[in-house]
Amino acid sequence: MSLPYAYARTEADDTVDVTMTVNGSEVTLSLPARITLSDALRDHLGLTGTHVGCEHGICGMCTILVDGQASRACLLFAVQLEGAEITTVEGLGRQDDLHPLQESFSKHHALQCGFCTPGFLMSSYDLLTHEPDVATEDLPEELSGVLCRCTGYRNIIDAVDEVAHAHRDGLPGPGNCAQRTLVGRTPSGAGPAAAAEVATAAVPGHHPDEIALPTGEPTITVDVTSQLESAPTEVAQVFGDIRLLARCLPGAELTDELGDDWYRGRARIALGPVRLSFDGMAQVLEQRDDRLVLRAQGKDTGGGSAQAEIVMSATPAGTGVSLHAEARVFLTGRVASFGRSLAGDVSRRMFEDFARGMDRAAAGAEPDVGAKPPGAVAILVGALSDRARARLRSLRQRSRDRTTRRDRRRTPSRDER
């Protein structure tokens, strides 16, 4: 017996098409089977009103309606929802026409930080829809599926109780469910232009006017200098060949030339059991024999995204070349959760591997780093080795400084002689 498509075995980076109705809009998403409904709503449809707290189904922050029943979005895989009707807090009411529950929460100040509010609103809606005659004394137990750490629940219970008494004959339905275009989130600070870029990037053969980086501090910065044995003229030939440069970067693959110095490609990286695969595009802003400036952006199949500006320059150093790379990298989603330190180590290690691949390419050999994604063991070993060497240098310098100070104390001055 064959399994339904949504439940068939899929690889980690494979995607599954799923069609559902969200707040009155029919949407079709192509997602990895592991993506939860909460992540699909937030990252792929831009419905960030569904909050994510414990991710274990305990706190109730992610409560939404699935076919009219309250459900935990963090406990459902999006691919399970084929044909389902989803209602989130965004569908409950509009800013100029709030749902009675929203009005009552505002009136009774049934919120403080607001993080639990979407969960309480959707849970309360489910309760009053199925039990409109719920008694006041039963509300604490009926609403105990959502946790709040601010208000002590009193105002929340008062708000729900008022709506319950006002609508014993039936609670009004969601007031903001209609057909509309839903788009995923863009990195913080990127603005509307980045959203247009994401939409354009999905059209084969097309590219946006530019890659606009987010404002504010990047997630990580990279500043790496590597020594190449190849001569400057040999390195210049590699700088002039974008396809060859791409093969020097571990896990990278150039898939299409879009014209006007635009390129489409993918990059893969493996961190233990976590495998990331970014599809995106790059724009070469400056290309000379000794300098390359480009911007790139990509999205991971798991909903994360990366944007970067990279500047590489080659300076003659003896018989070889000093290759200097600087990068500002902006990350969102899963990859950002690895932390700045690990993400920085990964990026620096990739640039160092890139330098080795570029040295081989300049010497006329085929780079051996581009075929496979950088792995966690190599990155970890390299990062630990770098930190150990840095620590050893620091200890040696401190030892020399102590010796110098001790010698100064022991050496008699001219007056003492």
XYZ file of C-alpha atoms in Angstrom:
417
model
C 0.000 0.000 0.000
C 1.446 3.364 -1.008
C 1.410 6.242 1.422
C -0.290 9.546 0.627
C 2.107 12.012 -0.976
C 2.349 14.251 2.082
C 3.387 11.301 4.218
C 5.803 9.683 1.761
C 9.445 9.583 2.732
C 11.351 12.691 1.708
C 14.979 13.728 2.069
C 15.890 16.570 4.424
C 16.300 19.118 1.632
C 13.386 17.905 -0.518
C 10.173 19.912 -0.514
C 6.512 18.897 -0.451
C 3.704 20.963 -1.987
C 0.811 21.638 0.381
C -2.313 23.717 -0.287
C -4.380 25.172 2.532
C -6.701 28.095 3.177
C -5.282 30.655 5.603
C -7.573 33.448 6.808
C -9.715 33.029 3.708
C -6.808 32.946 1.241
C -5.880 29.743 -0.556
C -2.115 29.334 -0.558
C 0.217 26.673 -1.911
C 3.602 26.276 -0.262
C 6.570 24.121 -1.200
C 8.199 23.186 2.097
C 10.510 20.584 3.633
C 8.462 17.987 5.510
C 10.061 19.017 8.824
C 8.723 22.607 8.792
C 6.146 23.215 11.512
C 2.910 25.051 10.834
C 4.021 27.873 13.121
C 7.220 28.412 11.102
C 5.294 28.182 7.826
C 2.814 30.818 8.993
C 5.483 33.165 10.303
C 8.360 32.781 7.856
C 6.642 31.756 4.626
C 3.359 33.665 4.868
C 4.415 36.614 7.021
C 1.711 35.948 9.674
C 3.840 36.766 12.709
C 0.864 37.161 15.044
C 1.223 33.444 15.793
C 3.891 33.540 18.475
C 6.307 30.730 19.273
C 7.213 30.089 22.895
C 8.082 26.655 24.252
C 7.757 24.760 20.932
C 6.536 21.766 22.965
C 2.810 22.505 22.996
C 2.823 23.608 26.638
C 2.616 27.402 26.661
C -0.214 27.813 24.129
C 1.290 30.950 22.526
C 0.957 29.439 19.049
C -2.742 28.527 19.327
C -4.593 28.843 16.007
C -7.761 27.306 14.538
C -7.558 24.295 12.232
C -10.931 23.548 10.654
C -12.565 25.465 13.498
C -10.737 23.660 16.322
C -8.033 25.170 18.541
C -4.671 23.610 17.755
C -1.023 24.110 18.645
C 0.781 25.289 15.502
C 4.179 24.233 16.881
C 3.069 20.587 17.117
C 1.828 20.307 13.536
C 3.910 19.850 10.423
C 2.715 22.135 7.668
C 2.541 19.243 5.195
C -0.135 17.643 7.398
C -2.522 20.489 6.636
C -3.351 19.664 3.014
C -6.828 21.082 2.330
C -7.234 22.449 5.866
C -8.758 25.798 6.781
C -6.484 27.798 9.081
C -7.443 30.883 11.071
C -4.795 32.926 12.877
C -5.132 35.981 15.093
C -4.707 38.193 12.007
C -8.004 36.818 10.694
C -9.925 37.632 13.865
C -10.495 41.328 13.224
C -9.212 44.432 11.468
C -7.592 47.462 13.042
C -10.656 49.557 12.213
C -13.129 46.800 13.047
C -11.930 44.719 15.991
C -13.517 41.453 17.019
C -15.483 41.670 20.314
C -12.776 39.646 22.043
C -10.095 42.083 20.894
C -12.173 45.042 22.029
C -12.751 43.472 25.434
C -9.055 42.630 25.896
C -8.222 46.253 25.168
C -10.952 47.569 27.479
C -9.880 45.395 30.423
C -6.153 45.756 29.685
C -5.923 41.989 29.464
C -2.344 42.140 28.310
C 0.974 43.572 29.336
C 3.898 42.464 27.189
C 1.393 41.044 24.683
C 3.331 37.883 23.876
C 0.593 35.532 25.086
C -2.280 37.665 23.756
C -2.710 35.946 20.336
C -2.848 32.556 22.056
C -5.459 33.738 24.565
C -7.569 35.385 21.866
C -7.681 32.259 19.708
C -8.178 29.931 22.675
C -10.989 32.172 23.998
C -12.607 32.250 20.571
C -12.580 28.449 20.442
C -14.019 28.235 23.963
C -16.878 30.700 23.410
C -17.701 29.211 20.009
C -18.152 25.709 21.392
C -19.313 26.613 24.921
C -21.122 29.985 24.745
C -22.757 29.439 28.140
C -19.503 28.804 30.010
C -19.739 29.849 33.667
C -17.498 32.545 35.102
C -16.074 30.195 37.748
C -15.032 27.728 35.023
C -13.006 30.216 33.004
C -9.702 29.819 34.923
C -9.652 26.096 34.182
C -10.929 26.464 30.617
C -8.225 29.028 29.792
C -5.405 27.223 31.579
C -4.007 25.946 28.289
C -2.317 29.296 27.655
C 0.321 30.631 30.020
C 0.791 34.293 30.934
C 3.633 35.616 33.070
C 2.493 39.224 33.357
C -1.113 39.927 34.337
C -1.986 37.190 36.809
C -4.902 36.216 34.522
C -7.488 38.318 36.360
C -7.943 40.872 33.594
C -7.898 38.157 30.939
C -10.708 36.281 32.683
C -12.717 39.495 33.087
C -12.350 40.270 29.377
C -13.467 36.819 28.262
C -16.298 36.728 30.793
C -17.711 40.018 29.494
C -17.782 38.712 25.918
C -19.311 35.415 27.049
C -22.214 37.209 28.769
C -22.720 39.571 25.826
C -22.868 36.809 23.203
C -24.725 33.883 24.764
C -26.534 33.359 21.459
C -23.338 32.936 19.516
C -19.982 34.614 19.074
C -19.389 36.616 15.858
C -17.048 34.878 13.441
C -13.624 36.083 12.352
C -13.948 39.471 10.644
C -10.757 39.624 8.604
C -10.815 36.500 6.433
C -10.698 37.267 2.704
C -8.642 36.469 -0.365
C -5.339 38.363 -0.279
C -1.697 37.865 -1.208
C 0.445 36.455 1.608
C 4.228 36.802 1.406
C 7.026 35.611 3.649
C 9.096 37.728 5.952
C 12.205 39.617 4.862
C 15.181 40.346 7.128
C 14.678 43.048 9.734
C 15.259 46.485 8.320
C 15.226 45.335 4.707
C 12.024 47.214 3.887
C 9.593 46.795 0.979
C 12.354 46.672 -1.636
C 13.652 43.399 -0.222
C 10.190 41.868 -0.422
C 10.065 42.782 -4.097
C 13.500 41.197 -4.556
C 12.297 37.959 -3.016
C 9.319 37.882 -5.374
C 11.484 38.688 -8.404
C 14.099 36.108 -7.396
C 11.502 33.384 -7.762
C 11.003 34.217 -11.466
C 13.453 32.273 -13.677
C 15.712 34.487 -15.755
C 14.834 37.682 -13.862
C 16.627 39.636 -11.186
C 15.841 42.645 -8.983
C 17.304 46.071 -9.660
C 19.612 45.712 -6.678
C 20.185 43.750 -3.489
C 19.317 46.061 -0.597
C 20.981 45.050 2.643
C 19.144 45.518 5.954
C 19.953 48.544 8.064
C 21.676 48.161 11.414
C 24.443 45.897 12.599
C 25.120 42.701 10.615
C 24.728 39.333 12.316
C 28.409 38.647 11.781
C 31.396 40.381 10.216
C 34.317 38.559 8.654
C 37.835 39.916 8.160
C 40.267 37.265 6.908
C 43.690 37.503 5.260
C 45.281 34.481 3.590
C 48.623 34.084 1.850
C 48.586 32.590 -1.645
C 51.639 31.097 -3.328
C 50.399 31.955 -6.812
C 51.720 34.988 -8.679
C 49.580 38.139 -8.992
C 49.036 37.572 -12.725
C 47.752 34.043 -12.033
C 45.401 35.282 -9.296
C 44.125 38.005 -11.639
C 42.986 35.332 -14.115
C 40.871 33.689 -11.403
C 39.369 37.052 -10.382
C 38.207 37.467 -13.950
C 36.320 34.141 -14.094
C 33.191 34.143 -11.916
C 32.407 30.475 -12.606
C 35.900 29.460 -11.526
C 35.641 31.644 -8.420
C 32.365 29.939 -7.476
C 34.018 26.519 -7.694
C 36.604 27.683 -5.152
C 33.964 28.236 -2.447
C 33.029 25.107 -0.446
C 29.480 23.942 -1.123
C 28.796 26.639 -3.736
C 27.442 26.109 -7.233
C 26.753 28.662 -9.956
C 23.570 27.593 -11.757
C 22.722 30.427 -14.149
C 24.083 33.650 -15.622
C 21.295 36.260 -15.726
C 23.215 39.014 -17.501
C 24.167 42.498 -16.290
C 26.614 40.922 -13.789
C 23.827 38.940 -12.092
C 24.164 35.252 -11.258
C 21.959 32.587 -9.731
C 23.355 29.798 -7.558
C 23.102 27.699 -4.449
C 25.231 27.095 -1.393
C 25.140 24.163 1.003
C 26.535 23.676 4.481
C 26.334 20.753 6.921
C 26.441 21.238 10.698
C 26.096 17.764 12.149
C 22.520 16.610 11.492
C 21.500 20.079 10.301
C 21.914 20.594 6.569
C 21.311 24.010 5.099
C 20.756 24.682 1.414
C 20.495 28.281 0.199
C 19.151 29.190 -3.232
C 19.642 32.751 -4.325
C 21.484 35.200 -6.510
C 24.480 37.510 -6.509
C 25.314 40.827 -8.135
C 28.903 41.713 -8.983
C 29.339 45.420 -8.212
C 33.031 45.701 -9.060
C 35.412 43.319 -10.803
C 39.084 44.031 -11.441
C 42.254 41.972 -11.640
C 42.929 42.578 -7.954
C 39.508 43.380 -6.459
C 35.989 41.954 -6.388
C 32.906 43.423 -4.712
C 29.577 41.604 -4.715
C 26.294 41.325 -2.883
C 24.386 38.075 -2.469
C 21.129 36.896 -0.981
C 19.532 33.493 -0.565
C 16.806 31.578 1.235
C 17.139 28.235 2.956
C 14.459 25.611 2.365
C 13.813 25.743 6.112
C 12.740 29.393 6.010
C 16.029 31.069 6.928
C 17.687 33.711 4.808
C 21.111 35.235 4.328
C 22.294 38.470 2.766
C 25.893 39.548 2.479
C 28.255 42.112 1.017
C 31.682 40.689 0.242
C 34.835 42.600 -0.669
C 37.966 40.708 -1.747
C 41.287 42.272 -2.697
C 44.619 40.806 -3.778
C 47.916 42.530 -2.922
C 51.346 41.338 -4.087
C 53.351 39.894 -1.184
C 56.815 38.695 -2.116
C 56.457 36.148 -4.908
C 52.841 35.445 -3.949
C 49.667 37.308 -3.068
C 47.961 38.408 0.130
C 44.222 37.782 -0.282
C 42.056 39.889 2.016
C 38.316 39.218 2.420
C 35.775 41.316 4.300
C 32.099 40.438 4.635
C 29.004 41.791 6.342
C 26.482 38.985 6.762
C 22.828 39.328 7.793
C 21.080 36.115 8.881
C 17.500 35.212 9.818
C 15.792 31.945 10.713
C 17.485 28.678 11.707
C 20.970 29.656 10.654
C 20.873 32.770 12.866
C 20.105 30.597 15.917
C 23.573 29.016 15.787
C 24.930 32.138 17.429
C 27.366 34.778 16.270
C 30.447 32.859 17.403
C 29.664 29.640 15.519
C 28.334 31.473 12.466
C 31.489 33.582 12.452
C 33.700 30.489 12.716
C 31.829 28.857 9.838
C 32.176 31.932 7.633
C 35.869 32.424 8.382
C 36.614 28.756 7.751
C 34.777 28.925 4.418
C 36.828 31.950 3.352
C 40.052 30.182 4.331
C 39.015 27.133 2.304
C 38.097 29.501 -0.527
C 41.630 30.950 -0.447
C 43.140 27.470 -0.718
C 40.834 26.631 -3.613
C 41.711 29.906 -5.319
C 45.425 29.156 -4.943
C 44.914 25.787 -6.643
C 42.842 27.349 -9.412
C 45.489 30.023 -10.013
C 48.082 27.269 -10.354
C 45.988 25.610 -13.065
C 44.547 22.825 -10.906
C 40.868 22.137 -10.299
C 39.654 23.436 -6.905
C 38.786 20.470 -4.683
C 36.686 22.401 -2.158
C 33.580 23.306 -4.155
C 31.977 19.915 -4.638
C 30.881 19.219 -1.095
C 29.479 21.417 1.682
C 31.748 22.220 4.621
C 31.069 19.789 7.453
C 30.662 20.324 11.173
C 33.724 18.266 12.188
C 36.116 20.149 9.927
C 34.669 23.495 11.002
C 34.777 22.566 14.693
C 38.321 21.220 14.532
C 39.470 24.254 12.594
C 37.746 26.680 14.950
C 39.114 24.942 18.056
C 42.589 24.874 16.526
C 42.398 28.586 15.748
C 41.229 29.382 19.268
C 43.898 27.129 20.795
C 46.611 28.857 18.762
C 45.257 32.269 19.720
C 45.157 31.226 23.384
C 48.717 29.890 23.192
C 49.942 33.133 21.618
C 48.199 35.092 24.368
C 49.773 32.962 27.108
C 53.214 33.285 25.541
C 52.852 37.047 25.286
C 51.716 37.286 28.909
C 54.668 35.163 29.973
C 57.077 37.410 28.072
C 55.454 40.502 29.604
C 55.797 39.069 33.143
C 59.432 38.205 32.489
C 60.128 41.705 31.203
C 58.487 43.310 34.231
C 60.374 40.989 36.594
C 63.688 41.761 34.925
C 62.983 45.450 35.177
C 62.314 45.133 38.908
C 65.521 43.128 39.451
C 67.851 45.296 37.338
C 69.420 48.004 39.533
C 69.093 51.569 38.377
C 72.129 53.760 37.617
C 71.692 55.530 40.983
C 71.679 52.204 42.825
C 74.902 51.210 41.099
